[in-house]
XYZ file of N, CA and C in Angstrom:
462
model
N 10.873 -8.675 20.086
C 12.094 -9.328 20.520
C 12.522 -8.782 21.870
N 13.116 -9.649 22.657
C 13.660 -9.244 23.940
C 15.121 -8.889 23.780
N 15.545 -7.940 24.583
C 16.943 -7.530 24.572
C 17.543 -7.898 25.918
N 18.694 -8.557 25.872
C 19.382 -8.990 27.075
C 20.764 -8.373 27.082
N 21.191 -7.897 28.245
C 22.541 -7.348 28.363
C 23.506 -8.477 28.666
N 24.498 -8.625 27.823
C 25.544 -9.632 28.033
C 26.895 -8.941 27.900
N 27.642 -9.024 28.952
C 28.968 -8.411 28.917
C 28.910 -6.923 28.633
N 27.835 -6.263 29.059
C 27.709 -4.828 28.871
C 27.118 -4.450 27.528
N 26.961 -5.422 26.592
C 26.411 -5.100 25.278
C 24.999 -5.680 25.163
N 24.126 -4.938 24.525
C 22.752 -5.402 24.331
C 22.705 -6.367 23.156
N 22.042 -7.494 23.356
C 21.871 -8.479 22.289
C 20.414 -8.892 22.226
N 19.913 -9.113 20.997
C 18.553 -9.611 20.848
C 18.552 -11.117 21.093
N 17.572 -11.591 21.835
C 17.519 -13.015 22.148
C 16.794 -13.811 21.084
N 15.964 -13.158 20.292
C 15.188 -13.884 19.290
C 13.922 -14.485 19.869
N 13.742 -14.376 21.174
C 12.539 -14.902 21.825
C 11.496 -13.804 21.943
N 10.285 -14.151 21.684
C 9.187 -13.211 21.882
C 8.517 -13.547 23.207
N 8.151 -12.515 23.922
C 7.441 -12.724 25.187
C 5.993 -13.048 24.872
N 5.561 -14.203 25.302
C 4.141 -14.516 25.137
C 3.398 -14.088 26.390
N 2.085 -14.221 26.372
C 1.302 -13.741 27.499
C 1.630 -14.510 28.774
N 1.980 -15.789 28.653
C 2.323 -16.562 29.848
C 3.588 -16.007 30.491
N 4.577 -15.706 29.654
C 5.838 -15.200 30.204
C 5.665 -13.816 30.803
N 4.893 -12.954 30.172
C 4.748 -11.593 30.685
C 3.851 -11.551 31.915
N 2.962 -12.526 32.057
C 2.052 -12.566 33.197
C 2.446 -13.654 34.190
N 3.739 -13.915 34.334
C 4.156 -15.041 35.155
C 3.786 -14.880 36.623
N 3.473 -13.671 37.049
C 3.062 -13.459 38.431
C 1.546 -13.341 38.560
N 0.838 -13.492 37.460
C -0.620 -13.443 37.507
C -1.140 -14.695 38.206
N -2.253 -14.593 38.920
C -2.786 -15.774 39.610
C -3.266 -16.831 38.615
N -3.163 -18.088 39.043
C -3.655 -19.190 38.214
C -5.178 -19.150 38.187
N -5.775 -19.659 37.115
C -7.235 -19.748 37.089
C -7.724 -20.642 38.221
N -8.927 -20.385 38.755
C -9.434 -21.178 39.880
C -9.439 -22.685 39.608
N -9.760 -23.106 38.400
C -9.786 -24.536 38.078
C -8.383 -25.141 38.209
N -7.368 -24.422 37.771
C -5.992 -24.911 37.872
C -5.576 -25.031 39.336
N -5.945 -24.051 40.146
C -5.624 -24.085 41.568
C -6.305 -25.288 42.212
N -7.571 -25.531 41.863
C -8.301 -26.680 42.413
C -7.620 -27.996 42.039
N -7.179 -28.123 40.792
C -6.515 -29.352 40.359
C -5.191 -29.570 41.081
N -4.432 -28.503 41.258
C -3.155 -28.625 41.967
C -3.397 -29.032 43.413
N -4.373 -28.415 44.066
C -4.688 -28.774 45.452
C -5.136 -30.230 45.549
N -5.952 -30.660 44.602
C -6.426 -32.039 44.605
C -5.263 -33.006 44.372
N -4.372 -32.671 43.437
C -3.206 -33.520 43.184
C -2.335 -33.624 44.429
N -2.146 -32.515 45.134
C -1.340 -32.540 46.359
C -2.030 -33.326 47.468
N -3.347 -33.222 47.551
C -4.080 -33.981 48.568
C -4.007 -35.481 48.274
N -4.176 -35.861 47.011
C -4.050 -37.267 46.625
C -2.639 -37.748 46.922
N -1.664 -36.943 46.590
C -0.262 -37.288 46.833
C -0.027 -37.532 48.317
N -0.613 -36.693 49.162
C -0.415 -36.842 50.604
C -0.973 -38.175 51.103
N -2.169 -38.530 50.654
C -2.764 -39.800 51.078
C -1.951 -40.972 50.534
N -1.465 -40.854 49.304
C -0.656 -41.931 48.731
C 0.614 -42.143 49.532
N 1.232 -41.067 49.980
C 2.443 -41.219 50.789
C 2.126 -41.826 52.150
N 0.990 -41.447 52.727
C 0.619 -41.968 54.051
C 0.078 -43.391 53.976
N -0.845 -43.615 53.068
C -1.594 -44.864 53.024
C -1.029 -45.857 52.006
N -0.403 -45.365 50.952
C 0.015 -46.254 49.874
C 1.500 -46.338 49.634
N 2.302 -45.992 50.657
C 3.753 -45.968 50.447
C 4.343 -47.338 50.156
N 3.659 -48.412 50.572
C 4.173 -49.761 50.310
C 3.458 -50.415 49.130
N 2.593 -49.665 48.473
C 1.821 -50.209 47.353
C 2.623 -50.195 46.053
N 2.250 -51.097 45.167
C 2.783 -51.081 43.812
C 2.167 -49.889 43.069
N 2.613 -49.655 41.855
C 2.016 -48.573 41.065
C 0.527 -48.842 40.848
N 0.158 -50.099 40.604
C -1.253 -50.451 40.424
C -2.057 -50.113 41.676
N -1.514 -50.427 42.839
C -2.187 -50.118 44.088
C -2.312 -48.625 44.320
N -1.269 -47.872 43.985
C -1.324 -46.424 44.149
C -2.338 -45.799 43.198
N -2.410 -46.301 41.967
C -3.408 -45.797 41.008
C -4.811 -46.059 41.551
N -5.043 -47.250 42.101
C -6.353 -47.581 42.656
C -6.700 -46.653 43.821
N -5.754 -46.405 44.711
C -5.994 -45.489 45.823
C -6.323 -44.088 45.308
N -5.547 -43.616 44.345
C -5.775 -42.280 43.783
C -7.160 -42.191 43.129
N -7.575 -43.242 42.431
C -8.903 -43.243 41.797
C -10.006 -43.190 42.851
N -9.853 -43.945 43.932
C -10.863 -43.940 44.990
C -10.944 -42.567 45.665
N -9.803 -41.940 45.879
C -9.794 -40.607 46.483
C -10.483 -39.610 45.549
N -10.175 -39.693 44.261
C -10.813 -38.804 43.286
C -12.316 -39.064 43.223
N -12.726 -40.325 43.226
C -14.159 -40.659 43.228
C -14.854 -40.059 44.447
N -14.197 -40.185 45.591
C -14.777 -39.651 46.831
C -14.887 -38.132 46.757
N -13.857 -37.489 46.257
C -13.868 -36.028 46.113
C -15.006 -35.603 45.184
N -15.152 -36.293 44.059
C -16.204 -35.940 43.102
C -17.596 -36.167 43.683
N -17.736 -37.201 44.484
C -19.062 -37.525 45.034
C -19.416 -36.657 46.237
N -18.453 -36.415 47.122
C -18.745 -35.737 48.378
C -18.171 -34.331 48.488
N -17.274 -33.947 47.584
C -16.672 -32.627 47.649
C -15.445 -32.594 48.541
N -14.797 -31.430 48.619
C -13.523 -31.338 49.350
C -13.662 -31.503 50.857
N -14.805 -31.174 51.440
C -14.956 -31.293 52.892
C -15.030 -32.735 53.354
N -15.573 -33.614 52.525
C -15.697 -35.021 52.877
C -14.800 -35.879 51.992
N -13.853 -35.268 51.321
C -13.077 -35.960 50.306
C -11.883 -36.734 50.782
N -11.865 -37.136 52.040
C -10.746 -37.921 52.549
C -10.718 -39.312 51.949
N -9.812 -40.088 52.387
C -9.602 -41.413 51.818
C -10.700 -42.396 52.161
N -11.356 -42.194 53.280
C -12.323 -43.176 53.732
C -11.636 -44.292 54.499
N -10.353 -44.272 54.530
C -9.586 -45.268 55.250
C -8.935 -44.626 56.451
N -7.726 -45.026 56.744
C -7.059 -44.566 57.951
C -6.809 -43.068 57.956
N -6.666 -42.453 56.785
C -6.365 -41.029 56.738
C -7.570 -40.173 57.106
N -8.780 -40.702 56.957
C -9.984 -40.006 57.366
C -10.380 -38.861 56.460
N -11.460 -38.160 56.817
C -12.016 -37.137 55.950
C -11.206 -35.860 55.873
N -10.198 -35.679 56.693
C -9.399 -34.462 56.642
C -8.197 -34.585 55.724
N -8.109 -35.646 54.964
C -6.942 -35.880 54.131
C -6.848 -34.938 52.951
N -7.905 -34.171 52.667
C -7.877 -33.282 51.524
C -7.253 -31.926 51.860
N -6.575 -31.811 52.964
C -5.956 -30.544 53.335
C -4.730 -30.284 52.458
N -4.373 -29.007 52.368
C -3.173 -28.664 51.618
C -1.954 -29.167 52.376
N -0.903 -29.448 51.631
C 0.298 -29.931 52.294
C 1.519 -29.278 51.682
N 2.640 -29.415 52.355
C 3.883 -28.878 51.838
C 4.406 -29.726 50.694
N 5.316 -29.159 49.936
C 5.878 -29.857 48.779
C 7.362 -30.078 48.986
N 7.796 -31.299 48.819
C 9.215 -31.607 48.852
C 9.530 -32.409 47.603
N 9.736 -31.688 46.497
C 9.945 -32.334 45.206
C 11.232 -33.140 45.156
N 12.117 -32.968 46.150
C 13.369 -33.700 46.158
C 13.240 -35.148 46.601
N 12.143 -35.490 47.243
C 11.964 -36.860 47.719
C 11.363 -37.729 46.629
N 11.914 -38.921 46.470
C 11.426 -39.840 45.436
C 9.981 -40.254 45.701
N 9.635 -40.462 46.970
C 8.260 -40.877 47.286
C 7.274 -39.773 46.942
N 7.667 -38.508 47.162
C 6.795 -37.388 46.792
C 6.596 -37.370 45.286
N 7.697 -37.467 44.550
C 7.623 -37.399 43.095
C 6.768 -38.534 42.519
N 6.948 -39.732 43.052
C 6.176 -40.883 42.567
C 4.686 -40.700 42.846
N 4.354 -40.315 44.076
C 2.951 -40.136 44.449
C 2.318 -38.985 43.672
N 3.049 -37.897 43.494
C 2.520 -36.752 42.748
C 2.312 -37.124 41.285
N 3.217 -37.913 40.709
C 3.067 -38.358 39.317
C 1.827 -39.236 39.156
N 1.588 -40.140 40.092
C 0.390 -40.990 40.043
C -0.858 -40.128 40.150
N -0.848 -39.153 41.056
C -1.999 -38.257 41.219
C -2.286 -37.507 39.927
N -1.254 -36.976 39.302
C -1.441 -36.240 38.038
C -1.935 -37.159 36.928
N -1.430 -38.370 36.876
C -1.859 -39.336 35.863
C -3.342 -39.655 36.014
N -3.788 -39.880 37.231
C -5.202 -40.178 37.471
C -6.067 -38.951 37.163
N -5.615 -37.777 37.569
C -6.382 -36.556 37.306
C -6.476 -36.239 35.816
N -5.519 -36.712 35.036
C -5.549 -36.445 33.589
C -6.695 -37.176 32.901
N -7.194 -38.232 33.533
C -8.288 -38.997 32.936
C -7.825 -40.036 31.937
N -6.527 -40.239 31.820
C -5.977 -41.194 30.852
C -5.956 -42.629 31.369
N -6.384 -42.844 32.612
C -6.369 -44.180 33.207
C -7.791 -44.555 33.588
N -8.172 -45.773 33.262
C -9.479 -46.274 33.662
C -9.458 -46.603 35.149
N -10.545 -46.309 35.830
C -10.653 -46.543 37.261
C -10.716 -48.045 37.544
N -9.683 -48.627 38.168
C -9.691 -50.069 38.440
C -10.566 -50.461 39.634
N -11.090 -49.456 40.376
C -11.859 -49.748 41.584
C -13.355 -49.883 41.338
N -13.803 -49.659 40.129
C -15.236 -49.742 39.846
C -16.030 -48.630 40.502
N -15.409 -47.472 40.674
C -16.113 -46.331 41.256
C -16.073 -46.263 42.770
N -15.182 -47.012 43.396
C -15.100 -47.031 44.856
C -14.800 -45.651 45.416
N -15.384 -45.378 46.588
C -15.152 -44.107 47.278
C -14.515 -44.303 48.656
N -14.423 -45.529 49.104
C -13.854 -45.840 50.416
C -12.865 -47.008 50.275
N -11.918 -47.068 51.191
C -10.976 -48.185 51.178
C -10.362 -48.372 52.556
N -9.797 -49.541 52.746
C -9.010 -49.831 53.949
C -8.023 -50.936 53.606
N -6.983 -51.048 54.417
C -6.027 -52.149 54.227
C -6.757 -53.463 54.434
N -6.406 -54.457 53.656
C -7.123 -55.736 53.726
C -6.919 -56.459 55.055
N -5.956 -56.034 55.828
C -5.721 -56.662 57.129
C -6.621 -56.087 58.229
N -7.360 -55.021 57.915
C -8.256 -54.393 58.884
C -9.696 -54.796 58.599
N -10.570 -54.565 59.577
C -11.993 -54.856 59.404
C -12.808 -53.752 60.082
N -12.839 -52.549 59.474
C -13.563 -51.444 60.113
C -15.076 -51.670 60.089
N -15.769 -51.103 61.070
C -17.222 -51.284 61.167
C -17.950 -50.763 59.934
N -17.498 -49.621 59.380
C -18.206 -49.043 58.242
C -18.204 -49.975 57.038
N -17.216 -50.861 56.929
C -17.101 -51.745 55.765
C -18.234 -52.773 55.713
N -18.819 -53.080 56.869
C -19.927 -54.046 56.886
C -21.159 -53.523 56.159
N -21.302 -52.199 56.110
C -22.454 -51.588 55.455
C -22.130 -51.096 54.052
N -20.931 -51.341 53.576
C -20.507 -50.868 52.262
C -20.491 -52.019 51.258
N -20.558 -51.668 49.985
C -20.553 -52.662 48.907
C -19.112 -52.845 48.425
N -18.552 -54.061 48.579
C -17.168 -54.274 48.110
C -17.097 -54.204 46.589
N -16.045 -53.542 46.097
C -15.868 -53.392 44.653
C -14.609 -54.067 44.137
N -13.531 -54.034 44.924
C -12.263 -54.582 44.416
C -11.285 -54.808 45.568
N -10.373 -55.738 45.335
C -9.206 -55.936 46.184
C -8.004 -55.710 45.275
N -7.291 -54.637 45.521
C -6.136 -54.286 44.689
C -4.973 -53.992 45.619
N -3.886 -54.686 45.408
C -2.731 -54.504 46.276
C -3.093 -54.878 47.697
N -2.824 -53.980 48.619
C -3.069 -54.232 50.037
C -4.379 -53.628 50.532
N -5.262 -53.209 49.618
C -6.467 -52.490 50.023
C -7.739 -53.090 49.431
N -8.788 -53.042 50.245
C -10.144 -53.362 49.805
C -10.827 -52.044 49.462
N -11.594 -52.060 48.373
C -12.275 -50.848 47.913
C -13.779 -51.063 47.942
N -14.511 -50.016 48.362
C -15.944 -50.097 48.583
C -16.669 -48.862 48.044
N -17.980 -49.042 47.849
C -18.893 -47.929 47.662
C -19.824 -47.965 48.854
N -20.022 -46.821 49.454
C -20.888 -46.753 50.635
C -22.320 -47.059 50.246
N -22.957 -47.955 50.989
C -24.351 -48.305 50.732
C -25.247 -47.121 51.054
N -26.261 -46.956 50.231
C -27.186 -45.809 50.415
C -28.337 -46.193 51.314
């Protein structure tokens, strides 16, 4: 039991310290750190590239970013669209902004694996109003929201 001083008198709280509480300053496991970094990177691209997208469009963007990360790793894990390959960088957190919270929630939902990938495994995307040169050599997979999704031809 923990003892807490209240008003100068010691009182038992009835709470037991578990290992998480006693080790609250211990470093996170490497896998957890990787997931948090990936969620923040996905969130950053969603705010930049998908801020006008519906939830369906944001989920599709997040799935494509995750597919790209899984296929190419963190060095090449950018969006494949306007954000480019450096989009997987760490970013600051502003949990007070609604757009941050929405994008971070979508990123966590996709990372949980509870959502089926609507892009058919796409690793690249661009707004449907653009026509980048790389898209001519890629295999189109889906049009969701304002974005076309592709798999790079081998």
